[in-house]
Amino acid sequence: MNNETTKSAEPNDIAHPRRIKSFVRRAGRTTAGQQKAYEVYGAQFLRPYQAQITPPASLFAPERAACPVVLEIGFGMGETTAHIASVLPETNFLCCEVHEPGVGALLKRAGEGALDNIRIIAHDAVEVIDHMLPPASLHGVHIFFPDPWHKTRHNKRRLVQPELVAKLCARLQTGGYIHMATDWQPYAEQMLEVLNAETQLQNTSTAADGWAEKPHYRRLTRFENRGIKLGHGVWDLVFSKP
């Protein structure tokens, strides 16, 4: 969902490697409707990034404090996020995205759909994980269609790396899960390798190849449907923390 363009790596990246981020900047204009959504719904759904431990349940209405919290990293334009929030009303969704038009689009969907189980932090999710989320505070994590960084020399920029998965495991409750999806097979294979290597996780799939059936809550997007008609694949992975 966070397929964004960025400038190429500078030569000193080799000497001073940049840490993994959950995003790269992409161009895009915020529409009038999205800007209005910031004004009308921002106070209800947006929460500021703060470099201090903040139990995620405290970011939602008091009556929702006992609901499980799922972290979504990079929600694009928010279509899938809003759908999942509507079909899982007893789950809270803490959503991180830096793309302003995407944030505006999800604000509009959440406001018009009265989806009070959504909260948005318009900030790098890795910093949110590092500095805001306490251990064992999440029921689940969703990472859908992160930037695949197709070129081999750019694979190191991919979000899904052992370091990130270890951070997520530390913040997952016992019985929690991580759900990833991608339409780029080499990245799917890397995701599977990284998740399999994390000793705190267990693959929920019983298939020999390790891929999961698409969970009922993640509906196919128009982009996916178009790709499937063209013969392209989509790979889901669901791992749990026993």
Coordinates of C-alpha atoms in Angstrom, one line a residue:
M1 CA 0.0 0.0 0.0
N2 CA 3.0 2.3 0.4
N3 CA 4.3 2.1 -3.1
E4 CA 6.0 5.5 -3.2
T5 CA 8.8 7.1 -5.3
T6 CA 11.9 8.5 -3.8
K7 CA 15.3 9.8 -4.9
S8 CA 18.1 7.3 -5.6
A9 CA 20.5 6.4 -2.8
E10 CA 23.4 8.9 -2.3
P11 CA 26.9 7.5 -2.5
N12 CA 27.5 7.9 1.3
D13 CA 24.6 5.5 1.9
I14 CA 27.2 2.7 1.8
A15 CA 29.3 4.3 4.5
H16 CA 26.3 5.5 6.5
P17 CA 23.4 3.1 5.9
R18 CA 20.0 4.5 6.5
R19 CA 17.7 2.7 8.8
I20 CA 14.7 0.8 7.4
K21 CA 11.6 3.1 7.1
S22 CA 8.0 2.1 6.6
F23 CA 7.6 4.4 3.7
V24 CA 9.2 6.4 0.9
R25 CA 7.8 9.7 -0.2
R26 CA 5.6 9.7 -3.3
A27 CA 4.1 12.6 -5.2
G28 CA 0.4 13.4 -5.2
R29 CA -2.0 16.2 -4.7
T30 CA -4.5 16.4 -1.9
T31 CA -7.9 16.9 -3.5
A32 CA -10.5 19.4 -2.1
G33 CA -12.5 16.5 -0.7
Q34 CA -9.5 15.1 1.1
Q35 CA -8.5 18.5 2.5
K36 CA -12.0 19.0 3.8
A37 CA -11.8 15.6 5.4
Y38 CA -8.8 16.8 7.4
E39 CA -10.8 19.8 8.6
V40 CA -14.0 17.9 9.4
Y41 CA -12.7 14.6 10.7
G42 CA -9.1 15.2 11.7
A43 CA -9.8 15.9 15.3
Q44 CA -11.8 12.7 15.7
F45 CA -9.5 10.3 13.9
L46 CA -6.0 11.8 13.8
R47 CA -3.6 11.3 16.7
P48 CA -0.2 12.9 16.9
Y49 CA 3.1 11.1 16.9
Q50 CA 4.8 11.4 20.3
A51 CA 8.1 10.0 21.4
Q52 CA 6.8 8.5 24.5
I53 CA 5.2 5.2 25.4
T54 CA 1.5 5.4 24.7
P55 CA -0.8 2.3 25.2
P56 CA -2.6 2.1 21.8
A57 CA -6.0 1.5 23.5
S58 CA -5.7 5.0 25.0
L59 CA -5.9 6.5 21.5
F60 CA -9.5 5.3 21.1
A61 CA -12.7 6.3 22.8
P62 CA -12.9 5.1 26.5
E63 CA -15.8 2.6 25.6
R64 CA -13.4 0.9 23.2
A65 CA -10.5 0.5 25.6
A66 CA -11.0 -3.2 25.9
C67 CA -11.0 -3.9 22.2
P68 CA -8.0 -5.6 20.6
V69 CA -5.7 -3.3 18.6
V70 CA -4.3 -4.1 15.1
L71 CA -1.5 -1.9 13.7
E72 CA -1.7 -1.3 10.0
I73 CA 1.5 -0.1 8.3
G74 CA 1.0 1.9 5.1
F75 CA -2.7 1.9 4.0
G76 CA -2.4 3.7 0.7
M77 CA -5.8 5.3 -0.1
G78 CA -7.5 3.5 2.8
E79 CA -10.0 1.5 0.8
T80 CA -9.0 -1.9 2.3
T81 CA -8.5 -0.4 5.7
A82 CA -12.1 1.1 5.8
H83 CA -13.5 -2.2 4.6
I84 CA -11.7 -4.3 7.2
A85 CA -12.7 -1.8 10.0
S86 CA -16.4 -2.2 8.9
V87 CA -16.4 -6.0 8.9
L88 CA -14.4 -6.2 12.2
P89 CA -16.2 -3.6 14.3
E90 CA -15.0 -5.0 17.6
T91 CA -11.3 -4.5 16.7
N92 CA -9.5 -1.2 16.9
F93 CA -7.2 -0.2 14.0
L94 CA -4.2 2.0 14.5
C95 CA -3.1 3.1 11.0
C96 CA 0.2 4.7 10.0
E97 CA 0.7 6.5 6.7
V98 CA 2.7 9.5 5.6
H99 CA 1.1 10.1 2.2
E100 CA -1.2 13.1 2.8
P101 CA -3.8 12.3 0.0
G102 CA -4.1 8.8 1.4
V103 CA -4.6 10.1 5.0
G104 CA -7.2 12.5 3.7
A105 CA -8.9 9.7 1.8
L106 CA -9.1 7.4 4.8
L107 CA -10.3 10.3 7.0
K108 CA -13.2 10.8 4.5
R109 CA -14.0 7.0 4.5
A110 CA -13.8 6.8 8.3
G111 CA -15.9 9.9 8.9
E112 CA -18.6 9.1 6.3
G113 CA -18.8 5.5 7.5
A114 CA -18.8 6.4 11.2
L115 CA -15.8 4.0 11.7
D116 CA -14.9 4.9 15.2
N117 CA -12.5 1.9 15.4
I118 CA -10.0 3.7 13.2
R119 CA -7.2 6.1 14.5
I120 CA -4.5 7.5 12.2
I121 CA -1.0 8.6 13.0
A122 CA 0.5 10.4 10.0
H123 CA 4.1 9.4 10.7
D124 CA 6.7 6.8 10.0
A125 CA 5.4 3.5 11.5
V126 CA 8.9 2.3 12.5
E127 CA 9.3 5.4 14.8
V128 CA 5.8 4.8 16.1
I129 CA 6.7 1.2 16.9
D130 CA 10.1 2.2 18.4
H131 CA 8.9 5.1 20.6
M132 CA 5.2 4.8 21.2
L133 CA 4.0 1.2 21.4
P134 CA 4.7 -0.8 24.6
P135 CA 5.4 -4.5 24.7
A136 CA 2.5 -6.9 24.2
S137 CA 0.1 -4.1 23.2
L138 CA -1.0 -5.3 19.8
H139 CA -3.4 -8.1 18.8
G140 CA -2.2 -8.0 15.2
V141 CA -0.2 -6.3 12.4
H142 CA -1.3 -5.8 8.8
I143 CA 1.3 -5.0 6.1
F144 CA -0.4 -5.0 2.7
F145 CA 1.4 -4.4 -0.6
P146 CA 4.5 -2.6 0.7
D147 CA 6.9 -1.1 -1.9
P148 CA 8.6 -4.2 -3.5
W149 CA 11.8 -2.3 -4.5
H150 CA 12.1 -4.5 -7.6
K151 CA 15.8 -3.9 -8.4
T152 CA 18.1 -6.3 -6.6
R153 CA 20.4 -3.5 -5.4
H154 CA 17.4 -1.9 -3.7
N155 CA 16.2 -5.0 -1.9
K156 CA 17.8 -3.8 1.3
R157 CA 15.3 -1.0 1.3
R158 CA 12.4 -3.3 1.7
L159 CA 10.3 -2.8 4.8
V160 CA 10.0 -6.5 5.8
Q161 CA 13.4 -7.3 7.3
P162 CA 14.3 -9.4 10.4
E163 CA 14.9 -6.3 12.5
L164 CA 11.3 -5.0 11.9
V165 CA 9.7 -8.4 12.5
A166 CA 11.6 -8.8 15.8
K167 CA 10.2 -5.4 16.9
L168 CA 6.7 -6.4 15.9
C169 CA 7.0 -9.7 17.8
A170 CA 8.0 -7.8 20.9
R171 CA 4.8 -5.8 20.7
L172 CA 2.5 -8.6 19.9
Q173 CA 0.4 -10.2 22.6
T174 CA 0.4 -14.0 23.0
G175 CA -2.0 -15.3 20.4
G176 CA -1.5 -12.2 18.2
Y177 CA -0.7 -12.4 14.4
I178 CA 1.1 -10.8 11.5
H179 CA -0.7 -10.7 8.1
M180 CA 1.3 -9.6 5.1
A181 CA 0.3 -9.6 1.4
T182 CA 2.1 -8.7 -1.8
D183 CA 1.7 -9.1 -5.5
W184 CA 5.4 -9.4 -6.2
Q185 CA 6.6 -13.0 -5.9
P186 CA 10.3 -12.4 -5.1
Y187 CA 9.2 -10.1 -2.2
A188 CA 6.6 -12.7 -1.1
E189 CA 9.4 -15.3 -0.9
Q190 CA 11.6 -12.9 1.1
M191 CA 8.7 -12.3 3.5
L192 CA 8.2 -16.0 4.0
E193 CA 11.9 -16.5 4.6
V194 CA 12.0 -13.7 7.2
L195 CA 8.9 -14.8 9.0
N196 CA 10.0 -18.4 9.1
A197 CA 13.3 -17.4 10.6
E198 CA 11.6 -15.6 13.5
T199 CA 11.5 -18.2 16.3
Q200 CA 8.6 -16.4 18.1
L201 CA 6.2 -16.9 15.2
Q202 CA 4.4 -19.9 13.7
N203 CA 2.9 -20.1 10.2
T204 CA -0.8 -20.6 10.4
S205 CA -0.9 -22.1 6.9
T206 CA -0.9 -25.9 6.5
A207 CA -0.1 -25.6 2.8
A208 CA 3.2 -27.2 1.7
D209 CA 4.3 -23.9 0.1
G210 CA 3.5 -21.9 3.2
W211 CA 1.1 -19.4 1.6
A212 CA -2.1 -18.6 3.4
E213 CA -5.6 -18.4 2.0
K214 CA -6.8 -14.8 1.8
P215 CA -8.6 -14.1 5.1
H216 CA -12.2 -13.1 4.7
Y217 CA -11.7 -9.6 6.0
R218 CA -9.2 -8.6 3.2
R219 CA -11.2 -8.1 0.1
L220 CA -9.7 -7.9 -3.3
T221 CA -9.0 -4.4 -4.5
R222 CA -9.7 -3.3 -8.1
F223 CA -6.0 -3.4 -8.7
E224 CA -5.8 -7.0 -7.5
N225 CA -8.8 -8.0 -9.6
R226 CA -7.2 -6.5 -12.7
G227 CA -3.9 -8.3 -12.0
I228 CA -5.6 -11.6 -11.4
K229 CA -7.4 -11.3 -14.7
L230 CA -4.0 -10.8 -16.3
G231 CA -2.6 -13.9 -14.6
H232 CA -0.7 -12.1 -11.9
G233 CA -0.5 -13.6 -8.4
V234 CA -1.2 -12.3 -4.9
W235 CA 0.4 -14.0 -1.9
D236 CA -0.9 -13.8 1.7
L237 CA 1.1 -14.8 4.8
V238 CA -0.4 -15.1 8.2
F239 CA 1.9 -16.0 11.2
S240 CA 0.8 -16.2 14.8
K241 CA 2.7 -15.7 18.1
P242 CA 1.8 -18.8 20.2

